[in-house]
Amino acid sequence: MVVKPMIRSNICINAHPIGCAKDTARQIEYVKAQKSKRGVKSAAEGGKAPKTVLVLGCSTGYGLASRISAAFEYGADTVGVSFEKEASEKKYGTPGWYNNKEFDREAEKAGLKSVTFNADAFSDETRSKVIAQAKDWGVKFDLVIYSLASPVRTDPDTQVLYKSVIKPIGKVYAGAALDMMTGKITQASTEPAQGNEIADTVKVMGGEDWARWMKQLQEADVLSDGCRTVAYSYIGPALSHAIYRDGTIGEAKKDLEKTAKSIDASLKSINGAAFVSVNKGLVTRSSAVIPIISLYLGVLFKVMKKNGTHEGCIEQMERLFAERLYTGENNGPGNVPVDSENRIRIDDWEMDPKVQEEVDKIMPNVTEENVPELVDLDGLRHDFLIINGFDVEGVDYEADIADMRNID
């Protein structure tokens, strides 16, 4: 069959196997080039880089980019966990299923160990499998990346299913919504959280599961001396705070940051440390449907590309590893620069006051007529489509795909 993007309400509901694989390969080539440019030495090459890395939420976005950086720039063996729909001959899988398949294939070619668990990362059963894998390899994890983003989580103790929402707190949030595919601007609003929605969102997206992972890994003695763990967050500009930082998801992220401090304290016994990395705003499945966010990102991308500072997932994570986490001698762990709340700020180029000042000047002036002039609409569309393997350079989108499991 010929696979074309199926878009419903600003959400792409299918994936292109070859496109997903090619974009994963593109990210791998990027970090290989950065390895050469920076002169990074893996442990096998005499460096002090991480040897074994666990990535929770490894299949897309920042999680995938983290795993790629760890493996193909720093030479680490990796264990990844994500929950994906597997493809069949006639039915497409989720983008992450294809990304994982390409990652594992390229890792094998490079002589790197990789195991990918297609499983619920919130379950104790999955934790047990990961621990068993580390013991089977006879290794301990030098780095644990926590990059889970899910709408639901089942509490392992009670078996109660919790659902997260992206809503404001206390009052309706309204603003301009940009349709990335058409360039149309409408006024949209989101009702405030009701009942248990705040607490439930914290239960899903807060720090409870991260802490459970680190506790069980440490008790099983599969964390190395000096192990670090990093979870990902976002703050963004003041104009989005009502729907994000001060909304339900923001409450979850604040809980994540609070949890980082308790995990950090528990890791002191093995000379370890825990951090939250605040990353740059990017196009995601959720950001496409939140009022203001897609318009803000379109203006931001325009400004940052003009300045030569725009980054995607792989550029962000490569810089996180090279300029924050592994700045020590021979690419070993170095002193990590953090803000007053002990957070890594890899969103520094986005939140540069000069960048934000320029964005603030442009935002009120955007109309449907001048969207192509003031907004990086092509960039938004590309980033939106590429998540699902579309608009990838070098892919023949008119070619017939006989088996949806194949990535060649």
PDB file of C-alpha atoms in Angstrom, residues 65-201:
ATOM      1  CA  ALA A  65      17.557  11.129  21.163  1.00  0.00           C
ATOM      2  CA  SER A  66      19.070  10.390  24.586  1.00  0.00           C
ATOM      3  CA  ARG A  67      19.503   6.719  23.762  1.00  0.00           C
ATOM      4  CA  ILE A  68      21.075   7.568  20.409  1.00  0.00           C
ATOM      5  CA  SER A  69      23.511  10.001  22.041  1.00  0.00           C
ATOM      6  CA  ALA A  70      24.473   7.505  24.742  1.00  0.00           C
ATOM      7  CA  ALA A  71      25.062   4.691  22.262  1.00  0.00           C
ATOM      8  CA  PHE A  72      26.496   6.269  19.141  1.00  0.00           C
ATOM      9  CA  GLU A  73      28.492   9.151  20.591  1.00  0.00           C
ATOM     10  CA  TYR A  74      29.511   7.692  23.961  1.00  0.00           C
ATOM     11  CA  GLY A  75      29.616   4.006  23.029  1.00  0.00           C
ATOM     12  CA  ALA A  76      27.233   2.844  25.748  1.00  0.00           C
ATOM     13  CA  ASP A  77      25.323  -0.407  25.740  1.00  0.00           C
ATOM     14  CA  THR A  78      21.681   0.441  26.330  1.00  0.00           C
ATOM     15  CA  VAL A  79      18.451  -0.962  27.687  1.00  0.00           C
ATOM     16  CA  GLY A  80      15.314   0.808  26.490  1.00  0.00           C
ATOM     17  CA  VAL A  81      11.709   0.593  27.638  1.00  0.00           C
ATOM     18  CA  SER A  82       8.643   1.834  25.771  1.00  0.00           C
ATOM     19  CA  PHE A  83       5.109   0.655  25.132  1.00  0.00           C
ATOM     20  CA  GLU A  84       4.377   0.475  21.391  1.00  0.00           C
ATOM     21  CA  LYS A  85       1.833  -1.055  19.049  1.00  0.00           C
ATOM     22  CA  GLU A  86       3.634  -3.653  16.950  1.00  0.00           C
ATOM     23  CA  ALA A  87       3.150  -3.605  13.191  1.00  0.00           C
ATOM     24  CA  SER A  88       1.699  -6.511  11.248  1.00  0.00           C
ATOM     25  CA  GLU A  89       1.961  -7.212   7.538  1.00  0.00           C
ATOM     26  CA  LYS A  90      -1.014  -4.994   6.668  1.00  0.00           C
ATOM     27  CA  LYS A  91      -1.279  -2.692   9.698  1.00  0.00           C
ATOM     28  CA  TYR A  92       1.140   0.038  10.693  1.00  0.00           C
ATOM     29  CA  GLY A  93       2.716   0.101  14.138  1.00  0.00           C
ATOM     30  CA  THR A  94       3.316   3.183  16.231  1.00  0.00           C
ATOM     31  CA  PRO A  95       6.252   5.419  15.209  1.00  0.00           C
ATOM     32  CA  GLY A  96       8.206   4.327  18.261  1.00  0.00           C
ATOM     33  CA  TRP A  97       8.004   0.680  17.240  1.00  0.00           C
ATOM     34  CA  TYR A  98       9.787   1.484  13.983  1.00  0.00           C
ATOM     35  CA  ASN A  99      12.276   3.805  15.709  1.00  0.00           C
ATOM     36  CA  ASN A 100      13.207   1.093  18.198  1.00  0.00           C
ATOM     37  CA  LYS A 101      13.613  -1.465  15.430  1.00  0.00           C
ATOM     38  CA  GLU A 102      16.019   0.808  13.534  1.00  0.00           C
ATOM     39  CA  PHE A 103      17.935   1.677  16.700  1.00  0.00           C
ATOM     40  CA  ASP A 104      18.460  -1.976  17.600  1.00  0.00           C
ATOM     41  CA  ARG A 105      19.535  -2.785  14.045  1.00  0.00           C
ATOM     42  CA  GLU A 106      22.105   0.025  13.965  1.00  0.00           C
ATOM     43  CA  ALA A 107      23.371  -0.807  17.441  1.00  0.00           C
ATOM     44  CA  GLU A 108      24.018  -4.402  16.376  1.00  0.00           C
ATOM     45  CA  LYS A 109      25.928  -3.160  13.317  1.00  0.00           C
ATOM     46  CA  ALA A 110      28.058  -0.959  15.579  1.00  0.00           C
ATOM     47  CA  GLY A 111      28.829  -3.831  17.956  1.00  0.00           C
ATOM     48  CA  LEU A 112      26.800  -2.295  20.772  1.00  0.00           C
ATOM     49  CA  LYS A 113      24.548  -4.277  23.061  1.00  0.00           C
ATOM     50  CA  SER A 114      20.926  -3.156  23.077  1.00  0.00           C
ATOM     51  CA  VAL A 115      17.778  -4.660  24.478  1.00  0.00           C
ATOM     52  CA  THR A 116      14.415  -2.983  23.981  1.00  0.00           C
ATOM     53  CA  PHE A 117      11.477  -3.984  26.154  1.00  0.00           C
ATOM     54  CA  ASN A 118       8.094  -3.300  24.578  1.00  0.00           C
ATOM     55  CA  ALA A 119       6.337  -3.105  27.921  1.00  0.00           C
ATOM     56  CA  ASP A 120       4.541  -0.881  30.422  1.00  0.00           C
ATOM     57  CA  ALA A 121       7.317   1.110  32.077  1.00  0.00           C
ATOM     58  CA  PHE A 122       5.020   1.860  35.029  1.00  0.00           C
ATOM     59  CA  SER A 123       4.777  -1.798  36.082  1.00  0.00           C
ATOM     60  CA  ASP A 124       6.915  -3.625  38.627  1.00  0.00           C
ATOM     61  CA  GLU A 125       7.028  -6.585  36.237  1.00  0.00           C
ATOM     62  CA  THR A 126       8.911  -4.447  33.726  1.00  0.00           C
ATOM     63  CA  ARG A 127      11.262  -3.214  36.438  1.00  0.00           C
ATOM     64  CA  SER A 128      12.036  -6.825  37.310  1.00  0.00           C
ATOM     65  CA  LYS A 129      12.799  -7.603  33.653  1.00  0.00           C
ATOM     66  CA  VAL A 130      15.192  -4.662  33.388  1.00  0.00           C
ATOM     67  CA  ILE A 131      16.959  -5.669  36.597  1.00  0.00           C
ATOM     68  CA  ALA A 132      17.258  -9.250  35.353  1.00  0.00           C
ATOM     69  CA  GLN A 133      18.733  -7.987  32.071  1.00  0.00           C
ATOM     70  CA  ALA A 134      21.393  -5.945  33.867  1.00  0.00           C
ATOM     71  CA  LYS A 135      22.336  -8.967  35.970  1.00  0.00           C
ATOM     72  CA  ASP A 136      22.390 -11.206  32.918  1.00  0.00           C
ATOM     73  CA  TRP A 137      24.854  -8.812  31.276  1.00  0.00           C
ATOM     74  CA  GLY A 138      26.795  -8.537  34.533  1.00  0.00           C
ATOM     75  CA  VAL A 139      26.602  -4.733  34.468  1.00  0.00           C
ATOM     76  CA  LYS A 140      25.363  -1.773  36.463  1.00  0.00           C
ATOM     77  CA  PHE A 141      23.756   1.322  35.011  1.00  0.00           C
ATOM     78  CA  ASP A 142      25.907   4.447  34.870  1.00  0.00           C
ATOM     79  CA  LEU A 143      22.995   6.621  33.726  1.00  0.00           C
ATOM     80  CA  VAL A 144      19.199   6.306  33.958  1.00  0.00           C
ATOM     81  CA  ILE A 145      17.135   8.568  31.707  1.00  0.00           C
ATOM     82  CA  TYR A 146      13.496   9.054  32.693  1.00  0.00           C
ATOM     83  CA  SER A 147      11.572  10.328  29.659  1.00  0.00           C
ATOM     84  CA  LEU A 148       8.087   8.902  30.086  1.00  0.00           C
ATOM     85  CA  ALA A 149       5.111  10.855  28.766  1.00  0.00           C
ATOM     86  CA  SER A 150       1.826   9.007  29.000  1.00  0.00           C
ATOM     87  CA  PRO A 151      -1.849   9.887  29.320  1.00  0.00           C
ATOM     88  CA  VAL A 152      -2.436   7.006  31.745  1.00  0.00           C
ATOM     89  CA  ARG A 153      -0.702   5.092  34.528  1.00  0.00           C
ATOM     90  CA  THR A 154      -1.809   2.136  36.608  1.00  0.00           C
ATOM     91  CA  ASP A 155      -0.620   2.298  40.208  1.00  0.00           C
ATOM     92  CA  PRO A 156       1.334  -0.949  40.829  1.00  0.00           C
ATOM     93  CA  ASP A 157       0.142  -1.112  44.452  1.00  0.00           C
ATOM     94  CA  THR A 158      -3.605  -0.522  43.970  1.00  0.00           C
ATOM     95  CA  GLN A 159      -4.111  -1.346  40.272  1.00  0.00           C
ATOM     96  CA  VAL A 160      -6.096   1.904  39.968  1.00  0.00           C
ATOM     97  CA  LEU A 161      -5.830   3.523  36.514  1.00  0.00           C
ATOM     98  CA  TYR A 162      -5.101   7.273  36.574  1.00  0.00           C
ATOM     99  CA  LYS A 163      -5.461   9.652  33.625  1.00  0.00           C
ATOM    100  CA  SER A 164      -3.532  12.871  33.030  1.00  0.00           C
ATOM    101  CA  VAL A 165      -4.909  16.028  31.431  1.00  0.00           C
ATOM    102  CA  ILE A 166      -3.424  19.257  30.112  1.00  0.00           C
ATOM    103  CA  LYS A 167      -5.689  21.889  31.627  1.00  0.00           C
ATOM    104  CA  PRO A 168      -5.426  25.249  33.408  1.00  0.00           C
ATOM    105  CA  ILE A 169      -6.189  25.543  37.104  1.00  0.00           C
ATOM    106  CA  GLY A 170      -8.835  27.848  38.494  1.00  0.00           C
ATOM    107  CA  LYS A 171     -10.068  29.525  35.325  1.00  0.00           C
ATOM    108  CA  VAL A 172     -10.577  29.033  31.594  1.00  0.00           C
ATOM    109  CA  TYR A 173      -7.483  29.468  29.439  1.00  0.00           C
ATOM    110  CA  ALA A 174      -8.089  31.053  26.050  1.00  0.00           C
ATOM    111  CA  GLY A 175      -5.838  32.064  23.215  1.00  0.00           C
ATOM    112  CA  ALA A 176      -5.081  31.876  19.531  1.00  0.00           C
ATOM    113  CA  ALA A 177      -4.708  28.376  18.111  1.00  0.00           C
ATOM    114  CA  LEU A 178      -2.726  27.842  14.921  1.00  0.00           C
ATOM    115  CA  ASP A 179      -3.569  24.947  12.628  1.00  0.00           C
ATOM    116  CA  MET A 180      -0.114  23.902  11.472  1.00  0.00           C
ATOM    117  CA  MET A 181      -1.351  22.216   8.315  1.00  0.00           C
ATOM    118  CA  THR A 182      -3.584  25.024   7.014  1.00  0.00           C
ATOM    119  CA  GLY A 183      -2.166  28.151   8.654  1.00  0.00           C
ATOM    120  CA  LYS A 184      -5.631  29.029   9.961  1.00  0.00           C
ATOM    121  CA  ILE A 185      -5.884  30.852  13.295  1.00  0.00           C
ATOM    122  CA  THR A 186      -8.859  30.377  15.589  1.00  0.00           C
ATOM    123  CA  GLN A 187      -9.643  31.350  19.149  1.00  0.00           C
ATOM    124  CA  ALA A 188      -9.625  28.306  21.378  1.00  0.00           C
ATOM    125  CA  SER A 189     -10.225  27.766  25.063  1.00  0.00           C
ATOM    126  CA  THR A 190      -9.622  25.032  27.619  1.00  0.00           C
ATOM    127  CA  GLU A 191     -11.804  24.543  30.679  1.00  0.00           C
ATOM    128  CA  PRO A 192     -10.068  24.399  34.067  1.00  0.00           C
ATOM    129  CA  ALA A 193      -9.328  21.116  35.806  1.00  0.00           C
ATOM    130  CA  GLN A 194     -12.173  19.601  37.781  1.00  0.00           C
ATOM    131  CA  GLY A 195     -12.391  17.104  40.630  1.00  0.00           C
ATOM    132  CA  ASN A 196      -9.313  14.890  40.898  1.00  0.00           C
ATOM    133  CA  GLU A 197      -7.770  15.898  37.560  1.00  0.00           C
ATOM    134  CA  ILE A 198      -4.865  17.786  39.157  1.00  0.00           C
ATOM    135  CA  ALA A 199      -3.990  14.986  41.564  1.00  0.00           C
ATOM    136  CA  ASP A 200      -4.458  12.357  38.873  1.00  0.00           C
ATOM    137  CA  THR A 201      -2.134  14.203  36.485  1.00  0.00           C
TER     138      THR A 201
END
